[in-house]
PDB file of C-alpha atoms in Angstrom:
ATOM      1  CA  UNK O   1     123.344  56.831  98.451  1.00 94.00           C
ATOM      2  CA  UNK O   2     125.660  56.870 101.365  1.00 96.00           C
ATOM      3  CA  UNK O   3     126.457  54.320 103.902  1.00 96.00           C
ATOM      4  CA  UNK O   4     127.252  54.668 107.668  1.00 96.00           C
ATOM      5  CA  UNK O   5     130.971  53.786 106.814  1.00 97.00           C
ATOM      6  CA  UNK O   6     130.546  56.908 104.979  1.00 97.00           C
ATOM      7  CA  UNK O   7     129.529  58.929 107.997  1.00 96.00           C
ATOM      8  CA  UNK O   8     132.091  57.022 109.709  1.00 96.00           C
ATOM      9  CA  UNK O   9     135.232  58.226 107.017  1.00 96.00           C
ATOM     10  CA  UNK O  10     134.319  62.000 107.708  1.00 96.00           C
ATOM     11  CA  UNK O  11     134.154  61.244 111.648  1.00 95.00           C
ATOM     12  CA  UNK O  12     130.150  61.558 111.927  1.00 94.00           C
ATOM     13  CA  UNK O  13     128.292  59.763 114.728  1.00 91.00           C
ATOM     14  CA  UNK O  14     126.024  57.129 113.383  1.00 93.00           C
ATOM     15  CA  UNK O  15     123.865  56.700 115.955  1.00 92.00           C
ATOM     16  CA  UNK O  16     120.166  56.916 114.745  1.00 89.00           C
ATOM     17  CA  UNK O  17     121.714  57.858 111.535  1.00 94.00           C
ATOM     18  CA  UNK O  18     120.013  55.175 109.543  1.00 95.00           C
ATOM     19  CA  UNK O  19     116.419  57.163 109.137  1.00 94.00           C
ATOM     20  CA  UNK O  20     118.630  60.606 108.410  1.00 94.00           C
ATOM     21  CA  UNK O  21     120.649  58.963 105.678  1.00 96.00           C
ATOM     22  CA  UNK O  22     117.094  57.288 103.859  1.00 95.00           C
ATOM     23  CA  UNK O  23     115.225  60.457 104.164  1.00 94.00           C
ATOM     24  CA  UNK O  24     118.258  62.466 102.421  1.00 95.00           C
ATOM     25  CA  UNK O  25     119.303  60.526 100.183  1.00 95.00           C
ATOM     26  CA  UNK O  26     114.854  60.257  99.037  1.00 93.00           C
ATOM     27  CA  UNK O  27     115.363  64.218  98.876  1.00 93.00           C
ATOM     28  CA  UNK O  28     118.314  64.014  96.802  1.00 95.00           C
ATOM     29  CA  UNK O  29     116.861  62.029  94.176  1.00 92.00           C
ATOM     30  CA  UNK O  30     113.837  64.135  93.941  1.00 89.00           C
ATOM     31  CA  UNK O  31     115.403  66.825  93.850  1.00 90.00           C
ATOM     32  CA  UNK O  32     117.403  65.390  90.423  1.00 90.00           C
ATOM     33  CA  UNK O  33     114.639  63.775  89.250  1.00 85.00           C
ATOM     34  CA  UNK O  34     115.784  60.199  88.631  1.00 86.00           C
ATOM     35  CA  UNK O  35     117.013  57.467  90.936  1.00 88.00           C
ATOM     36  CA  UNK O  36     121.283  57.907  90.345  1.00 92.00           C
ATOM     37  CA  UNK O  37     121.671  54.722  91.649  1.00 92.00           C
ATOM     38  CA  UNK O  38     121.687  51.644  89.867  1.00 94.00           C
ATOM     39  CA  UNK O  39     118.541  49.387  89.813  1.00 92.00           C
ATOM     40  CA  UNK O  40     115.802  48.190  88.157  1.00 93.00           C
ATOM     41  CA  UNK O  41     112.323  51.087  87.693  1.00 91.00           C
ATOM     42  CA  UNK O  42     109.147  51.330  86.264  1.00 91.00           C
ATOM     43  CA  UNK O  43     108.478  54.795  84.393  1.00 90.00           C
ATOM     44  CA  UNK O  44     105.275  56.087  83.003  1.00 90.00           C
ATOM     45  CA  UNK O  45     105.082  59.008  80.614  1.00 89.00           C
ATOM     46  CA  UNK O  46     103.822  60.231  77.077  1.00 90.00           C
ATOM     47  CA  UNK O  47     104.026  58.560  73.717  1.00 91.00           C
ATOM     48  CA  UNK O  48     104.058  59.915  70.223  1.00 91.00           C
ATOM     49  CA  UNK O  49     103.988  58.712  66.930  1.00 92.00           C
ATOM     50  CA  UNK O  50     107.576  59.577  66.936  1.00 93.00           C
ATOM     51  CA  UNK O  51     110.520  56.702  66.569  1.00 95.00           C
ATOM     52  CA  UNK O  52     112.737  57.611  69.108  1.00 95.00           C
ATOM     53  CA  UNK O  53     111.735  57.755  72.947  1.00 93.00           C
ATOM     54  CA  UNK O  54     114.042  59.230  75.313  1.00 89.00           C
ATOM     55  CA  UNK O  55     114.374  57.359  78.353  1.00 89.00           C
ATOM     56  CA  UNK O  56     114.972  59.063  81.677  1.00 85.00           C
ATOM     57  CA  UNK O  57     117.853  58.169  84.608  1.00 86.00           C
ATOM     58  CA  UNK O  58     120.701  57.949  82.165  1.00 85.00           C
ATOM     59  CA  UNK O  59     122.704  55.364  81.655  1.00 90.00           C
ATOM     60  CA  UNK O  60     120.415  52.807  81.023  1.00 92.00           C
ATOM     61  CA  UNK O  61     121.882  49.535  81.014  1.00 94.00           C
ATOM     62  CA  UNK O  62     118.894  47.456  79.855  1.00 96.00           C
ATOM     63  CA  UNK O  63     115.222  47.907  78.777  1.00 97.00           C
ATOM     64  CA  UNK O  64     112.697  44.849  80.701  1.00 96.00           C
ATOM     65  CA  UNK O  65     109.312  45.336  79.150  1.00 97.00           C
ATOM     66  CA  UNK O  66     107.934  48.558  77.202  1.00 97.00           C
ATOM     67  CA  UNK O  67     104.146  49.019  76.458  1.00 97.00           C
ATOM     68  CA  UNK O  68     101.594  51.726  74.674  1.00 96.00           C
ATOM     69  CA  UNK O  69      98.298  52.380  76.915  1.00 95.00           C
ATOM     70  CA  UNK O  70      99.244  48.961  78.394  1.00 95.00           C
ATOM     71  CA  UNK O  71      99.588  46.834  75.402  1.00 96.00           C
ATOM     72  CA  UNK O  72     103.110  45.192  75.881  1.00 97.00           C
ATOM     73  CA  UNK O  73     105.643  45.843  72.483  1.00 97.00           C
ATOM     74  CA  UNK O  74     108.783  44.241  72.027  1.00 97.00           C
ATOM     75  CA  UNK O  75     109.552  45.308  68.928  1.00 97.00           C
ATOM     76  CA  UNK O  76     112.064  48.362  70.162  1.00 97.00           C
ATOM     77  CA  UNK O  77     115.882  48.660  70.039  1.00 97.00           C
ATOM     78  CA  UNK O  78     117.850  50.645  72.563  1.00 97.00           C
ATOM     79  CA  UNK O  79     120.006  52.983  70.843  1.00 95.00           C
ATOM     80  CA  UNK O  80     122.348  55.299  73.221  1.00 92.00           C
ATOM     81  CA  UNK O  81     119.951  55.598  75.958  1.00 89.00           C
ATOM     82  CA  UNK O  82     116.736  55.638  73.739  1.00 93.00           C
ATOM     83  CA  UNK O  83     114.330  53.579  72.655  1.00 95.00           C
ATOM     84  CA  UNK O  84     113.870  53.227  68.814  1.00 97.00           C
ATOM     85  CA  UNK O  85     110.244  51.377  67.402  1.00 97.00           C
ATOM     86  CA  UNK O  86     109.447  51.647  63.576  1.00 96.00           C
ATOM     87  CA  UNK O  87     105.939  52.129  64.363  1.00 94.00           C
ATOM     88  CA  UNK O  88     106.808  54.911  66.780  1.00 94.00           C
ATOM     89  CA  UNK O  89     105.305  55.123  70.253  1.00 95.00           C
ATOM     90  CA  UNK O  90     101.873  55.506  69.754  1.00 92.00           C
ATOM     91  CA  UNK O  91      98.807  53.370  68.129  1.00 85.00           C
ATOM     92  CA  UNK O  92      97.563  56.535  66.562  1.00 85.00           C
ATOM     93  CA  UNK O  93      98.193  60.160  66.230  1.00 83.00           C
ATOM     94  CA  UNK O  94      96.985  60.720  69.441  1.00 86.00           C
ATOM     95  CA  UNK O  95      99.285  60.926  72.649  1.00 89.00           C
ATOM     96  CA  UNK O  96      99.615  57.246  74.533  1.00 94.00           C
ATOM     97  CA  UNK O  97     101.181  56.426  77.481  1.00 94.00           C
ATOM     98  CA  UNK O  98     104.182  54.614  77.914  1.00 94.00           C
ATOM     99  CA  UNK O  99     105.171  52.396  80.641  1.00 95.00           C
ATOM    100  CA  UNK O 100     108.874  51.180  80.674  1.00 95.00           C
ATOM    101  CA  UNK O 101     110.743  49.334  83.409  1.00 95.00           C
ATOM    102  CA  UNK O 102     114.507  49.411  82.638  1.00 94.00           C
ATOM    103  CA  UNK O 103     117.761  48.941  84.519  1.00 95.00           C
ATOM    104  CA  UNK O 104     119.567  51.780  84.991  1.00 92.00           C
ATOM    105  CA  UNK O 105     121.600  54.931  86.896  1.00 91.00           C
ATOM    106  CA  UNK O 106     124.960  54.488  87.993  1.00 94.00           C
ATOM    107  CA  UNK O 107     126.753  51.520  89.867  1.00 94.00           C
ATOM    108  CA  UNK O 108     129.051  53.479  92.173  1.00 95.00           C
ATOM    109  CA  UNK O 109     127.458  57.102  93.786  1.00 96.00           C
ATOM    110  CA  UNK O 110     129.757  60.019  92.632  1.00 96.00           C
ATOM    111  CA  UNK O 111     131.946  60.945  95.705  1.00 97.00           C
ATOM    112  CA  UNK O 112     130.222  64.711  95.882  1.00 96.00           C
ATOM    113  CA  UNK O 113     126.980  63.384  96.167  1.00 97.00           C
ATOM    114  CA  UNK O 114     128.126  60.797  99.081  1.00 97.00           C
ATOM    115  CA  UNK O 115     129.344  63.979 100.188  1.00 97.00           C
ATOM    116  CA  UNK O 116     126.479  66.045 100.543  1.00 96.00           C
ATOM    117  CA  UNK O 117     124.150  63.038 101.342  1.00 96.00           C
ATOM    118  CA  UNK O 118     126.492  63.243 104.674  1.00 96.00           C
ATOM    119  CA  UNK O 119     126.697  66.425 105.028  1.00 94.00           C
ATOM    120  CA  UNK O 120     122.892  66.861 105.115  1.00 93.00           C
ATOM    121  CA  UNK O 121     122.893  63.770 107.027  1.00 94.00           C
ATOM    122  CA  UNK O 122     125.057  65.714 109.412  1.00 92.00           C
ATOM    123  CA  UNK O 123     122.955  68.643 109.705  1.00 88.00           C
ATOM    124  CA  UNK O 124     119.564  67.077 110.075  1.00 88.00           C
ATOM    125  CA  UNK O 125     121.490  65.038 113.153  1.00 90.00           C
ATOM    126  CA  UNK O 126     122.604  68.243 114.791  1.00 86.00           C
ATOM    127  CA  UNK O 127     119.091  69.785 114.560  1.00 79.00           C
ATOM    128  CA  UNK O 128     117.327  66.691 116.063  1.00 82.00           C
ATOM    129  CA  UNK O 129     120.340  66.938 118.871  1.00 79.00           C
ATOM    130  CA  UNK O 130     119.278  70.641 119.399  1.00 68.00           C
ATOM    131  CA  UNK O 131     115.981  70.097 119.364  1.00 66.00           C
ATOM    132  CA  UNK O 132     115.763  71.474 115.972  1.00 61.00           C
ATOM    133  CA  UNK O 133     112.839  68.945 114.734  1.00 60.00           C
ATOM    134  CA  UNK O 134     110.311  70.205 117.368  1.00 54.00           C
ATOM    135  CA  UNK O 135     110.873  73.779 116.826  1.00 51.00           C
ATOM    136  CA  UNK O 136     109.355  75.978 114.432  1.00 50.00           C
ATOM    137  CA  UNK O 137     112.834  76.119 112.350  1.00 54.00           C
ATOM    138  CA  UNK O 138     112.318  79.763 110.961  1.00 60.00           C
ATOM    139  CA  UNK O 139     114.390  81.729 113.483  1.00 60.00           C
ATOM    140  CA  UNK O 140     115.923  84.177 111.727  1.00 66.00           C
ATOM    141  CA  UNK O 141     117.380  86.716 114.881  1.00 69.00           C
ATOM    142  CA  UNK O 142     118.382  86.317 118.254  1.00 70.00           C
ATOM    143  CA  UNK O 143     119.617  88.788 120.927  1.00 76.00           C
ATOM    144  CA  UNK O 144     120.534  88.211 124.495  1.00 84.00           C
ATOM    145  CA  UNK O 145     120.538  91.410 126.021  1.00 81.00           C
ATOM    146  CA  UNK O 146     117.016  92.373 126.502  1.00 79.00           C
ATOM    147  CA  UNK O 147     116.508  89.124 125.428  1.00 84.00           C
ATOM    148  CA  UNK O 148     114.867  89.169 121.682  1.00 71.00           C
ATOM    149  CA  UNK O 149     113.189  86.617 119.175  1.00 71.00           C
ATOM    150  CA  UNK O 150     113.110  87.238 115.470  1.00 69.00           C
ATOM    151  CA  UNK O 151     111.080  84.597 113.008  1.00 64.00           C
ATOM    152  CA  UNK O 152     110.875  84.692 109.250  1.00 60.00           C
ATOM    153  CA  UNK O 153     106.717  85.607 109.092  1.00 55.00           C
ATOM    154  CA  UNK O 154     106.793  84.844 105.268  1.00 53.00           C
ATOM    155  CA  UNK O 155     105.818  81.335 104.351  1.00 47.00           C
ATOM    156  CA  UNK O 156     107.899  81.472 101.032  1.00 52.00           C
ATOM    157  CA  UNK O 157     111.415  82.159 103.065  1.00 54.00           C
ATOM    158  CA  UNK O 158     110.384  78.948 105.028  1.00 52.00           C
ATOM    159  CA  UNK O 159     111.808  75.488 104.261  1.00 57.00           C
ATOM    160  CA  UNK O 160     109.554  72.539 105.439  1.00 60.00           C
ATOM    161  CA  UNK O 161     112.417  70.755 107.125  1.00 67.00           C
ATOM    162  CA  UNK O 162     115.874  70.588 107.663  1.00 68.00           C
ATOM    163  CA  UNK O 163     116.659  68.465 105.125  1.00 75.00           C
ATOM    164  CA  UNK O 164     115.285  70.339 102.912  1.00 79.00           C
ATOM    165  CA  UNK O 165     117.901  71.210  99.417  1.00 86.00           C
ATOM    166  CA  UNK O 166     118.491  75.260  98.498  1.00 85.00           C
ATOM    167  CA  UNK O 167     117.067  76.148  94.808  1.00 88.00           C
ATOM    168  CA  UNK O 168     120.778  76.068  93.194  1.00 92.00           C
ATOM    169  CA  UNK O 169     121.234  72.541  94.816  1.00 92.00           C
ATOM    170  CA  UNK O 170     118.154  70.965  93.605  1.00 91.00           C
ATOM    171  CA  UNK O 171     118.863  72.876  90.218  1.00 92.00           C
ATOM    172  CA  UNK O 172     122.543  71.652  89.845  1.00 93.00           C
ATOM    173  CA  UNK O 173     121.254  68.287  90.892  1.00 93.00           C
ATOM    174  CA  UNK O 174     118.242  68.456  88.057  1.00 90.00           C
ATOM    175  CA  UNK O 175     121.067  69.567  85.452  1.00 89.00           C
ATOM    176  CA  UNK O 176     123.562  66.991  86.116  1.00 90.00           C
ATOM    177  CA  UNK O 177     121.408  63.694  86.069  1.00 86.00           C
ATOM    178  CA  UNK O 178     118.538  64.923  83.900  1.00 73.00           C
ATOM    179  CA  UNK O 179     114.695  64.645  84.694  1.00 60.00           C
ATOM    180  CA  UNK O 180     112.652  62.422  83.793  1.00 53.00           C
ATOM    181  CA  UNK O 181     111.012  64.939  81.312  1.00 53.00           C
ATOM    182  CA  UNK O 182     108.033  64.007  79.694  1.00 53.00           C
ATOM    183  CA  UNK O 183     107.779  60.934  82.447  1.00 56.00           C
ATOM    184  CA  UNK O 184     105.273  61.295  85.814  1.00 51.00           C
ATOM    185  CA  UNK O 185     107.720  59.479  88.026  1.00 55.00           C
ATOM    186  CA  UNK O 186     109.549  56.617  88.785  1.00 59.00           C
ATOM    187  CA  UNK O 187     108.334  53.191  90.719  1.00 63.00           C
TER     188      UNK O 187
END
């Protein structure tokens, strides 16, 4: 999602940078829930006997191959990011599953997300510089006078890494591009 030229612009180091900038931008698109970026992905999810499917990691330029509990249809029309089918998208009246691999997200990352792709990039850097990956990351207090230690003892105020995004990131994030509701993930 960002490059090292885009470390580079904002006067980063990009030494060793290339694991930092594929583990953040991986936590980045969790954390929205679809891919952003443009390419070609498989999605599974639920099927109903309704007409219209809503497809996940809007926009979606093109639809490859759709099929119900693994029978391949081709009888479907995408209509503003959804999938119509007379028949709707299931054999019965029972759920199915869907399996759809379609070409989509955006061709050129938004500049604020390059942004704070680097800017995570940047801190997980700095930690590993300090040290930061081999400690236990949940100092909370330090004094130096009668020298003193203070550790969050709570495992909820704990983040599992340093690259880890806040609630109101991964929220804005999940907002913005949409989830891929009603879909189990993305191949």
């Amino acid at each position: 999602m960002a490059t090292t030229a885009d470390l580079e612009a904002r006067k980063m180091s990009t030494d060793g940078a290339a694991a930092f900038l594929t583990a953040v931008s991986a936590a980045v698109r969790d954390a929205a829930g679809v891919p952003i970026t443009r390419g070609t992905f498989t999605f599974d999810g639920g099927g109903t006997p309704e007409q219209y499917l809503t497809l996940p990691a809007q926009p979606i330029v093109s639809v490859d191959a759709a099929a119900i509990d693994g029978v391949s249809v081709t009888d479907y029309k995408l209509i503003d990011g959804r999938l119509w089918r007379r028949l709707g998208w299931s054999h019965s009246c029972e759920p199915s599953v869907i399996t759809v691999t379609q070409t989509c997200g955006l061709e050129t990352v938004p500049a604020d997300i390059v942004d704070l792709v680097c800017s995570l990039v940047g801190l997980a850097m700095a930690n590993a510089e300090d040290g930061g990956y081999s400690s236990r990351g949940d100092l909370t207090q330090l004094r130096i006078d009668d020298y003193s230690e203070g550790y969050n003892s709570s495992a909820s105020g704990r983040l599992a890494g340093v690259i880890e995004l806040p609630d109101a990131t991964r929220n804005r994030l999940r907002a913005r591009f949409g989830s891929a509701a009603g879909f189990v993930g993305f191949r």
